[in-house]
Coordinates of C-alpha atoms and ligand atoms in Angstrom, one line a residue:
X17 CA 49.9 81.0 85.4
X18 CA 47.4 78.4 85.8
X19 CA 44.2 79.4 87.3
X20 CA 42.4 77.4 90.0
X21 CA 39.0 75.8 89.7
X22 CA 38.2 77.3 93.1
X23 CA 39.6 80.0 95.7
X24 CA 43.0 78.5 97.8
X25 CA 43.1 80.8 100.9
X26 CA 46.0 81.6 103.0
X27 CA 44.1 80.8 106.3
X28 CA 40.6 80.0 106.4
X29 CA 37.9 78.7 108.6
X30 CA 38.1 74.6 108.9
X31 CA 34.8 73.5 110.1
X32 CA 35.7 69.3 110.7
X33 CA 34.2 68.5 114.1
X34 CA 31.7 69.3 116.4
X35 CA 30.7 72.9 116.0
X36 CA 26.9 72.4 114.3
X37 CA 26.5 70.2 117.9
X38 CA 27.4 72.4 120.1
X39 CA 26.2 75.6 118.7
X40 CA 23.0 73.9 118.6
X41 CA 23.2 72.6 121.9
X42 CA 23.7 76.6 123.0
X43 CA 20.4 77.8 120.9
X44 CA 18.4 74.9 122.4
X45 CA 19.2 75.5 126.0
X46 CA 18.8 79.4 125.0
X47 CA 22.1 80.2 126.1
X48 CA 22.4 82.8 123.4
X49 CA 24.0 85.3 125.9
X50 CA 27.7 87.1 126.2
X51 CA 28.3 84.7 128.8
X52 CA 27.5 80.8 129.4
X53 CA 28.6 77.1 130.0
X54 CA 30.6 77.4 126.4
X55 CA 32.2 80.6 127.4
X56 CA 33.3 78.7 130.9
X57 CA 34.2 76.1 129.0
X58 CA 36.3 77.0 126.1
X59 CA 38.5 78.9 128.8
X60 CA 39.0 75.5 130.9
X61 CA 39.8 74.2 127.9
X62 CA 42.2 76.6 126.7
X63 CA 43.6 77.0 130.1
X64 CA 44.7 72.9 129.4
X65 CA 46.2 73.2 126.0
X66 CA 48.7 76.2 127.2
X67 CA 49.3 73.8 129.9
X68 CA 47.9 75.8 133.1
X69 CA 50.8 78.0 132.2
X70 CA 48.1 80.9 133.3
X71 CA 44.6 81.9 133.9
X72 CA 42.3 82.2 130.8
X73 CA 39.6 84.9 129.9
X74 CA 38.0 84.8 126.4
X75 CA 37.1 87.7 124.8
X76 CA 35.1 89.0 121.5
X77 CA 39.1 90.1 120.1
X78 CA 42.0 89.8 120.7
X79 CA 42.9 93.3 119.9
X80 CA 40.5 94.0 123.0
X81 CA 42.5 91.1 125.4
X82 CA 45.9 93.4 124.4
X83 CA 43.6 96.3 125.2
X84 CA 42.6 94.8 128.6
X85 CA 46.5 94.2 129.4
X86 CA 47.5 97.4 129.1
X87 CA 44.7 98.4 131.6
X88 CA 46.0 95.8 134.4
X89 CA 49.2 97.1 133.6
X90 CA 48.1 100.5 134.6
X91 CA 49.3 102.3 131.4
X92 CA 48.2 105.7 130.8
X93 CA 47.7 108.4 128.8
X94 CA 51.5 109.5 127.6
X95 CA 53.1 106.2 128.8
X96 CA 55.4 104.8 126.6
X97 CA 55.1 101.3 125.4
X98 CA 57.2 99.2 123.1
X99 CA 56.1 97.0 120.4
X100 CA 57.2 94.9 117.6
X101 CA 57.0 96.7 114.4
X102 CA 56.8 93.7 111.6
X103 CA 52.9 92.9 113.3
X104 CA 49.7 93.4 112.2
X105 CA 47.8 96.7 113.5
X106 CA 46.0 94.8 115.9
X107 CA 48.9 94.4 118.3
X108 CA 49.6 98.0 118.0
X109 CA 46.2 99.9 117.9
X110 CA 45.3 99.5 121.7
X111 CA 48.6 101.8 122.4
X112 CA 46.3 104.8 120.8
X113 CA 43.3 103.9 122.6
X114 CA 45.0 104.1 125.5
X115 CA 46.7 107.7 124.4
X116 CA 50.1 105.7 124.7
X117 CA 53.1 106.2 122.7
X118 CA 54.3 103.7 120.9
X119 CA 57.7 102.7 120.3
X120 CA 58.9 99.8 117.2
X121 CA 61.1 97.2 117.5
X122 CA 62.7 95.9 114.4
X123 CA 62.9 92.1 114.0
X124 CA 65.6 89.3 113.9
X125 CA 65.8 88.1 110.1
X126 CA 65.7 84.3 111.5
X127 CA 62.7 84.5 113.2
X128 CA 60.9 87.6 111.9
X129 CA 60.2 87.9 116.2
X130 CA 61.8 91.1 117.7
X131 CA 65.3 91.4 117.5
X132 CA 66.6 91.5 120.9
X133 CA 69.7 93.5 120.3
X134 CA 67.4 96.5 119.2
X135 CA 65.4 95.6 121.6
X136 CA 68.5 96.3 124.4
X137 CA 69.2 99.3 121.9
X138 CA 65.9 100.6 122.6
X139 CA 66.2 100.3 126.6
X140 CA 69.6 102.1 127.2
X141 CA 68.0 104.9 124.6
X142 CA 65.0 105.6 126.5
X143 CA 66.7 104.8 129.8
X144 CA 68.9 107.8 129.3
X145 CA 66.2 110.1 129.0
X146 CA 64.6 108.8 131.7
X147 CA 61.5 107.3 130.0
X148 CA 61.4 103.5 130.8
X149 CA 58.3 101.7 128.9
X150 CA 55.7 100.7 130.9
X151 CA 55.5 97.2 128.7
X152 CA 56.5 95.4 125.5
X153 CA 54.3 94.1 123.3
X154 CA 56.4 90.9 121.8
X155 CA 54.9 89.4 118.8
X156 CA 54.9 85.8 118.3
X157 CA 54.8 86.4 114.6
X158 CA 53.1 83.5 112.1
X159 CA 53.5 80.8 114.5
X160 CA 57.1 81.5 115.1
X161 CA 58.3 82.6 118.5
X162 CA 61.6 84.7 119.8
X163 CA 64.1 83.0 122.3
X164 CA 61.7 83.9 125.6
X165 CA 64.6 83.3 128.0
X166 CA 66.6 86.8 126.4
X167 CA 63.9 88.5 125.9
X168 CA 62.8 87.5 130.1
X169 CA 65.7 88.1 130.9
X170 CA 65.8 91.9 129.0
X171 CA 62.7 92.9 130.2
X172 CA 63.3 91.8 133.9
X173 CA 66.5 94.0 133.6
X174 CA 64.8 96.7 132.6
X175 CA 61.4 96.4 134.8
X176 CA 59.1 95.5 131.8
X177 CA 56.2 94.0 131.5
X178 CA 55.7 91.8 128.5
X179 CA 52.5 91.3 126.7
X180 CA 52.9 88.6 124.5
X181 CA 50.9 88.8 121.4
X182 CA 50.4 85.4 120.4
X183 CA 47.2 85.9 118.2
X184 CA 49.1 84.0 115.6
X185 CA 50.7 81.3 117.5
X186 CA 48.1 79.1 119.5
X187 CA 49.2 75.7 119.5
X188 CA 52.7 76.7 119.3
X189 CA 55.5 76.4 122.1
X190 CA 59.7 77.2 123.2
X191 CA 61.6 74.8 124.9
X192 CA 58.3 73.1 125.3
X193 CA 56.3 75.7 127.3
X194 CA 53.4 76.8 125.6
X195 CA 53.3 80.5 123.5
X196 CA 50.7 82.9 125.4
X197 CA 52.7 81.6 128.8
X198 CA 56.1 83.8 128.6
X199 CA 54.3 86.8 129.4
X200 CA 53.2 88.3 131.9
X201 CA 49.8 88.7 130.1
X202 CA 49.4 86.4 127.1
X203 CA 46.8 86.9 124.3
X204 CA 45.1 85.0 121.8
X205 CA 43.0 85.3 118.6
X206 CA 39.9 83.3 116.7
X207 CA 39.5 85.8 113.9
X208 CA 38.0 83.4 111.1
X209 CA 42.2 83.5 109.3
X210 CA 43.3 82.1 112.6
X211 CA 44.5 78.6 112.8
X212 CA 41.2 78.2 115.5
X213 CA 38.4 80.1 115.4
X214 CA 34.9 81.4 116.9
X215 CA 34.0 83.2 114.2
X216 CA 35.5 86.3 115.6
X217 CA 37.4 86.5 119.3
X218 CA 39.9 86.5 121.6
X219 CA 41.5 85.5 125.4
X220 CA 43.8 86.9 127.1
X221 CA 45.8 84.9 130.0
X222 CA 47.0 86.3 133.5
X223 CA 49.5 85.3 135.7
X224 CA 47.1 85.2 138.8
X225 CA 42.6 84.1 139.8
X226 CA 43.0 88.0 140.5
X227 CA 43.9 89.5 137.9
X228 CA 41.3 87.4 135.5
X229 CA 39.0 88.1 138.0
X230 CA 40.1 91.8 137.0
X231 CA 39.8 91.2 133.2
X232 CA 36.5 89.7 133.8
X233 CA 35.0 92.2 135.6
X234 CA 36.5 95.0 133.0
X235 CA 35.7 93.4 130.0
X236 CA 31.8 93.2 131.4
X237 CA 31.2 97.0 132.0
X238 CA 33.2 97.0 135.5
X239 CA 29.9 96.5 137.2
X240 CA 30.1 97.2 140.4
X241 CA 28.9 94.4 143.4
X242 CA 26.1 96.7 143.9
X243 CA 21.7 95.6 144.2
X244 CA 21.6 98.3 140.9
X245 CA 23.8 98.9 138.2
X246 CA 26.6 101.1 139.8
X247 CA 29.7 101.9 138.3
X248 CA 33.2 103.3 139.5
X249 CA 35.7 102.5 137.1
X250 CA 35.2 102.5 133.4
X251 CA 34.8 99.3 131.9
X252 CA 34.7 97.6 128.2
X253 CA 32.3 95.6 126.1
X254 CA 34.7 93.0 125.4
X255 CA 32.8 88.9 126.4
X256 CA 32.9 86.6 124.4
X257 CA 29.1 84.9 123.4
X258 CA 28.3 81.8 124.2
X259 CA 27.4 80.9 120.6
X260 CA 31.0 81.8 119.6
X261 CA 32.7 79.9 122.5
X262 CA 30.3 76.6 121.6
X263 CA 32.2 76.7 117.9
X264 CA 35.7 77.3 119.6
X265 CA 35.5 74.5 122.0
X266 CA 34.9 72.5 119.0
X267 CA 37.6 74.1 116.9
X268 CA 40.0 73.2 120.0
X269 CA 39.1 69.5 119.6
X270 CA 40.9 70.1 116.3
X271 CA 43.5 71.9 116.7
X272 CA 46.5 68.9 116.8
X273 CA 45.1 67.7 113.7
X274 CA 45.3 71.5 112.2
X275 CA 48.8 71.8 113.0
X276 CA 49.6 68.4 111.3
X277 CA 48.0 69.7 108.4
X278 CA 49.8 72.6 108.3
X279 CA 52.8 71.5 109.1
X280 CA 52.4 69.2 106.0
X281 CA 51.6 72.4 103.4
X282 CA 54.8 73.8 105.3
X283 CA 57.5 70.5 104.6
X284 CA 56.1 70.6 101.2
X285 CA 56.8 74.2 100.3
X286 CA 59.9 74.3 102.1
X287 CA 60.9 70.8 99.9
X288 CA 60.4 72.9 97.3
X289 CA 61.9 75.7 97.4
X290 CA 65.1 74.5 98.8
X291 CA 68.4 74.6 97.2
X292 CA 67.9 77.8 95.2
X293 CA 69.5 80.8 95.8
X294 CA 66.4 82.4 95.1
X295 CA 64.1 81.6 97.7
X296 CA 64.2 81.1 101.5
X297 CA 61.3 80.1 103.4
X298 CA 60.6 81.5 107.1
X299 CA 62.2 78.5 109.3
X300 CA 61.1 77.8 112.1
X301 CA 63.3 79.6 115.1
X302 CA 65.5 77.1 117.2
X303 CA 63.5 76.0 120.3
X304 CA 60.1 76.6 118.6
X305 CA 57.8 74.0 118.3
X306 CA 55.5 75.9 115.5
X307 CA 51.9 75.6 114.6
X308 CA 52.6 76.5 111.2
X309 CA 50.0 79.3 110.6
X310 CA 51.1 81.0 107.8
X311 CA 54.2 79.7 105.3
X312 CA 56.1 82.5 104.7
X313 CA 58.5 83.0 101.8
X314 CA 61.5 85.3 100.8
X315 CA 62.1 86.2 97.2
X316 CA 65.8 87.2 96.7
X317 CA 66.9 89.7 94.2
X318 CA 63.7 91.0 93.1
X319 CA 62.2 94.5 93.2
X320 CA 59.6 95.2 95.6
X321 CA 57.4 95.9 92.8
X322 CA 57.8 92.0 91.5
X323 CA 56.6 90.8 94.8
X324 CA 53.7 93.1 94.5
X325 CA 53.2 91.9 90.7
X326 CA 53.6 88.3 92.0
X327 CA 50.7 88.7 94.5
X328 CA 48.1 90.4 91.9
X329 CA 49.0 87.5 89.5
X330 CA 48.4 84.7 91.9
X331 CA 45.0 86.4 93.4
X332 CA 43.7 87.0 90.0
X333 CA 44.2 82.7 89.1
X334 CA 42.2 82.3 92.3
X335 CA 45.5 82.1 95.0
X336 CA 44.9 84.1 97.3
X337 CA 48.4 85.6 98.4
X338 CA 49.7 88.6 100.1
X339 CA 52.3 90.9 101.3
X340 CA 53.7 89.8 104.8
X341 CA 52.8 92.6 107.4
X342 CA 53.8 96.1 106.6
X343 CA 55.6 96.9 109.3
X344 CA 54.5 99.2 111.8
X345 CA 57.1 102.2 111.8
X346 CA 56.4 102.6 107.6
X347 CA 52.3 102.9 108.3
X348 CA 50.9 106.5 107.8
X349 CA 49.3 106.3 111.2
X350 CA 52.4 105.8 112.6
X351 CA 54.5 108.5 111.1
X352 CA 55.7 110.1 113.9
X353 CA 56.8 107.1 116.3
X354 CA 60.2 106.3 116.9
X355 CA 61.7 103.0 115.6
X356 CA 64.7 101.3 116.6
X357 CA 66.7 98.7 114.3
X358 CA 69.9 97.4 115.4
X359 CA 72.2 97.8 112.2
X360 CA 69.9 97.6 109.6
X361 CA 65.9 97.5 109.2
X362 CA 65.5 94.1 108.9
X363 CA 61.6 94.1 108.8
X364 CA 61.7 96.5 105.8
X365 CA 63.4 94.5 104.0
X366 CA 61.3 91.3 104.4
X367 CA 58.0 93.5 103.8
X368 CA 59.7 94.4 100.2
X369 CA 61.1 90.8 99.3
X370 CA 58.5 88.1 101.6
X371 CA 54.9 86.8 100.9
X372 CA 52.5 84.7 102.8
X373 CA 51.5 81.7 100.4
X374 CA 48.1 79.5 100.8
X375 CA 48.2 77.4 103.7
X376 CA 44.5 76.7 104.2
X377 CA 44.0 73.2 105.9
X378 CA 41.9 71.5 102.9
X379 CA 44.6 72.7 100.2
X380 CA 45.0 69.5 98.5
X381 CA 48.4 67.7 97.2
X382 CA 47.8 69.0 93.2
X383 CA 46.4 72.2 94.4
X384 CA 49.6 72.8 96.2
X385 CA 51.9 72.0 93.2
X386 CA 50.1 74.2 90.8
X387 CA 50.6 77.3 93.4
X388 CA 54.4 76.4 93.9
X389 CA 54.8 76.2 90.0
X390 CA 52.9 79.4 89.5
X391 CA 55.4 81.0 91.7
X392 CA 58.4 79.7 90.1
X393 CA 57.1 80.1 87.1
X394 CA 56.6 84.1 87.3
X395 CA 60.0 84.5 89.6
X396 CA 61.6 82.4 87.0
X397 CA 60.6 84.0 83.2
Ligands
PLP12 C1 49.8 89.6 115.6 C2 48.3 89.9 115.8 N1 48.0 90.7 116.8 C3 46.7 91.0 117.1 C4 45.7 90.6 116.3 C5 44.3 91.1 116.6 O1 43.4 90.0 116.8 P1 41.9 90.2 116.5 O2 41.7 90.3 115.1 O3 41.2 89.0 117.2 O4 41.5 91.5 117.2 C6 46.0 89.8 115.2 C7 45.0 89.3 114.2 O5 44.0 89.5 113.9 C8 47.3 89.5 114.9 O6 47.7 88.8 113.8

């Protein structure tokens, strides 16, 4: 393998616009606070780019905004709540903070999203044992989304609410309606491998003023409209600071011009590894209108144990690569959950055979090449 000069990422911070301005424009007018005109702002703003398809409150993660859902739900402590198993943990760790129980979905092998035929599975089961979820957690998984008007249309069945992670999939839409939207609560993230980010954070969107007001007041303590500090309910250290909002509202400015970038590293890996019988990228799901997080590919008739030796080789010439998610039902923590696959588990599979490639915004043309003949190079000896 040829090593790189420097580190390619998968997904890395890409600083391009305004953010020294504005961050310095929050120390100068000492708003260095968990609250402030950036804060306000980068919600306004967000609130426009999902279209006013909801009400926006921004967060310091967006494991907290699922967090915060689950409150507004009303989920408690034995509830059970379903959740898309090929994720990362931060979609399904708030279901243990609230002493939930969690229940996996597998996913559809187009669109790595949650297959809705296990998802129906899943109802009729627990609806025969009388134990209805309180919500779904649907996973808009690296940029991709599921076909929202089944899934709706499932959970309105069925009386249950959807979350809709889309921490991965700002930027991204169905049938032209913004991901975050087809929820009933919607949540983001800016962790610094997001396609925007504030360094660290989150938002979460609402259907109704109310129920952000809700959010707003949780996430801040739950502070009661008292003289003195007075407290009924209990409440979360979740805002956002205004020094982290000040660099998202710049990364926002941006954001078209990531996705084009992307999109770009995406056409050209897809280019490439078309028309073999060995590969198979993740394609974009019919309807979706990506942002092209992550490019995704499937190695076919290789051991798990190649994929794994694939990754060590390309991190040790500088590529940084990885493993797609390990699903959710296979993690230790999760041992004893239930899982439910339609005819076979699909998202097991794809974690044995699939691995994120570099799709950093400033990988260059050459840099590109090099990593896709690395690949095919060590597939192909
Ligand atoms: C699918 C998914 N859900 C939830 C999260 C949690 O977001 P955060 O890291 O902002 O808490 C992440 C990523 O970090 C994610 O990829």
């Amino acid at each position: 393998m040829i090593k790189m000069d420097r580190k390619l990422y998968l997904s890395c911070p890409h600083v391009t616009g305004n953010e020294i301005k504005y961050v310095t424009e929050a120390i100068e007018s000492n708003w260095v606070a968990p609250l402030g005109p950036y804060v306000n702002k980068f919600e306004e703003d967000l609130r426009t780019e999902i279209k006013d398809g909801g009400y926006v409150v921004a967060l310091n993660s967006g494991t907290g905004a699922i967090d915060i859902a689950l409150d507004l739900i009303g989920v408690q402590s034995g509830d059970i709540i379903f959740c898309s198993s090929f994720t990362f943990i931060g979609s399904a760790n708030p279901i243990l903070y609230k002493k939930a129980v969690p229940v996996f979905i597998d996913a559809d092998p187009e669109t790595w999203c949650i297959c809705e035929k296990s998802l129906e599975k899943a109802l009729i089961k627990y609806e025969k044992i009388g134990k209805r979820p309180k919500a779904l957690i649907c996973v808009d998984l690296f940029g991709n989304s599921p076909n929202y008007n089944k899934i709706q249309e499932i959970c309105t069945k069925y009386d249950v609410k959807i979350i809709e992670d889309s921490a991965e999939a700002l930027g991204s839409s169905f049938n032209g309606k913004a991901c975050g939207t087809f929820g009933d609560y919607g949540i983001f993230s800016f962790n610094g491998n997001k396609i925007i980010t504030t360094s660290g954070g989150g938002a979460l969107v609402t259907k109704t003023k109310e129920l952000a007001q809700r959010a707003q007041f949780l996430i801040t303590q739950a502070r009661d409209n008292a003289p003195y500090y007075e407290h009924s309910v209990m409440g979360y250290n979740y805002r956002m600071s205004n020094i982290c909002a000040a660099i998202g509202v710049a990364q926002l400015e941006t954001l078209r011009n990531k996705i084009e970038l992307k999109k770009a590293i995406h056409e050209r890996y897809q280019e490439a590894f078309k028309g073999s019988d060995r590969y198979k990228m993740l394609n974009v799901s019919a309807g979706t209108d990506s942002n092209y997080w992550l490019s995704c590919l499937t190695i076919k008739n290789v051991s798990f144990e190649k994929t794994v030796a694939l990754v060590k080789a390309l991190n040790e010439s500088n590529i940084e690569a990885r493993q797609v998610w390990k699903p959710m039902h296979l993690q230790p923590l999760f041992k004893d959950a239930d899982y439910i696959c339609d005819q076979e588990d699909v998202c097991s599979k794809l974690f044995e055979s699939s691995i994120c490639l570099p799709s950093a915004c400033d990988m260059t043309l050459e840099e590109q090449i090099t990593v896709i003949n690395n690949i095919k190079g060590f597939i192909e000896s």
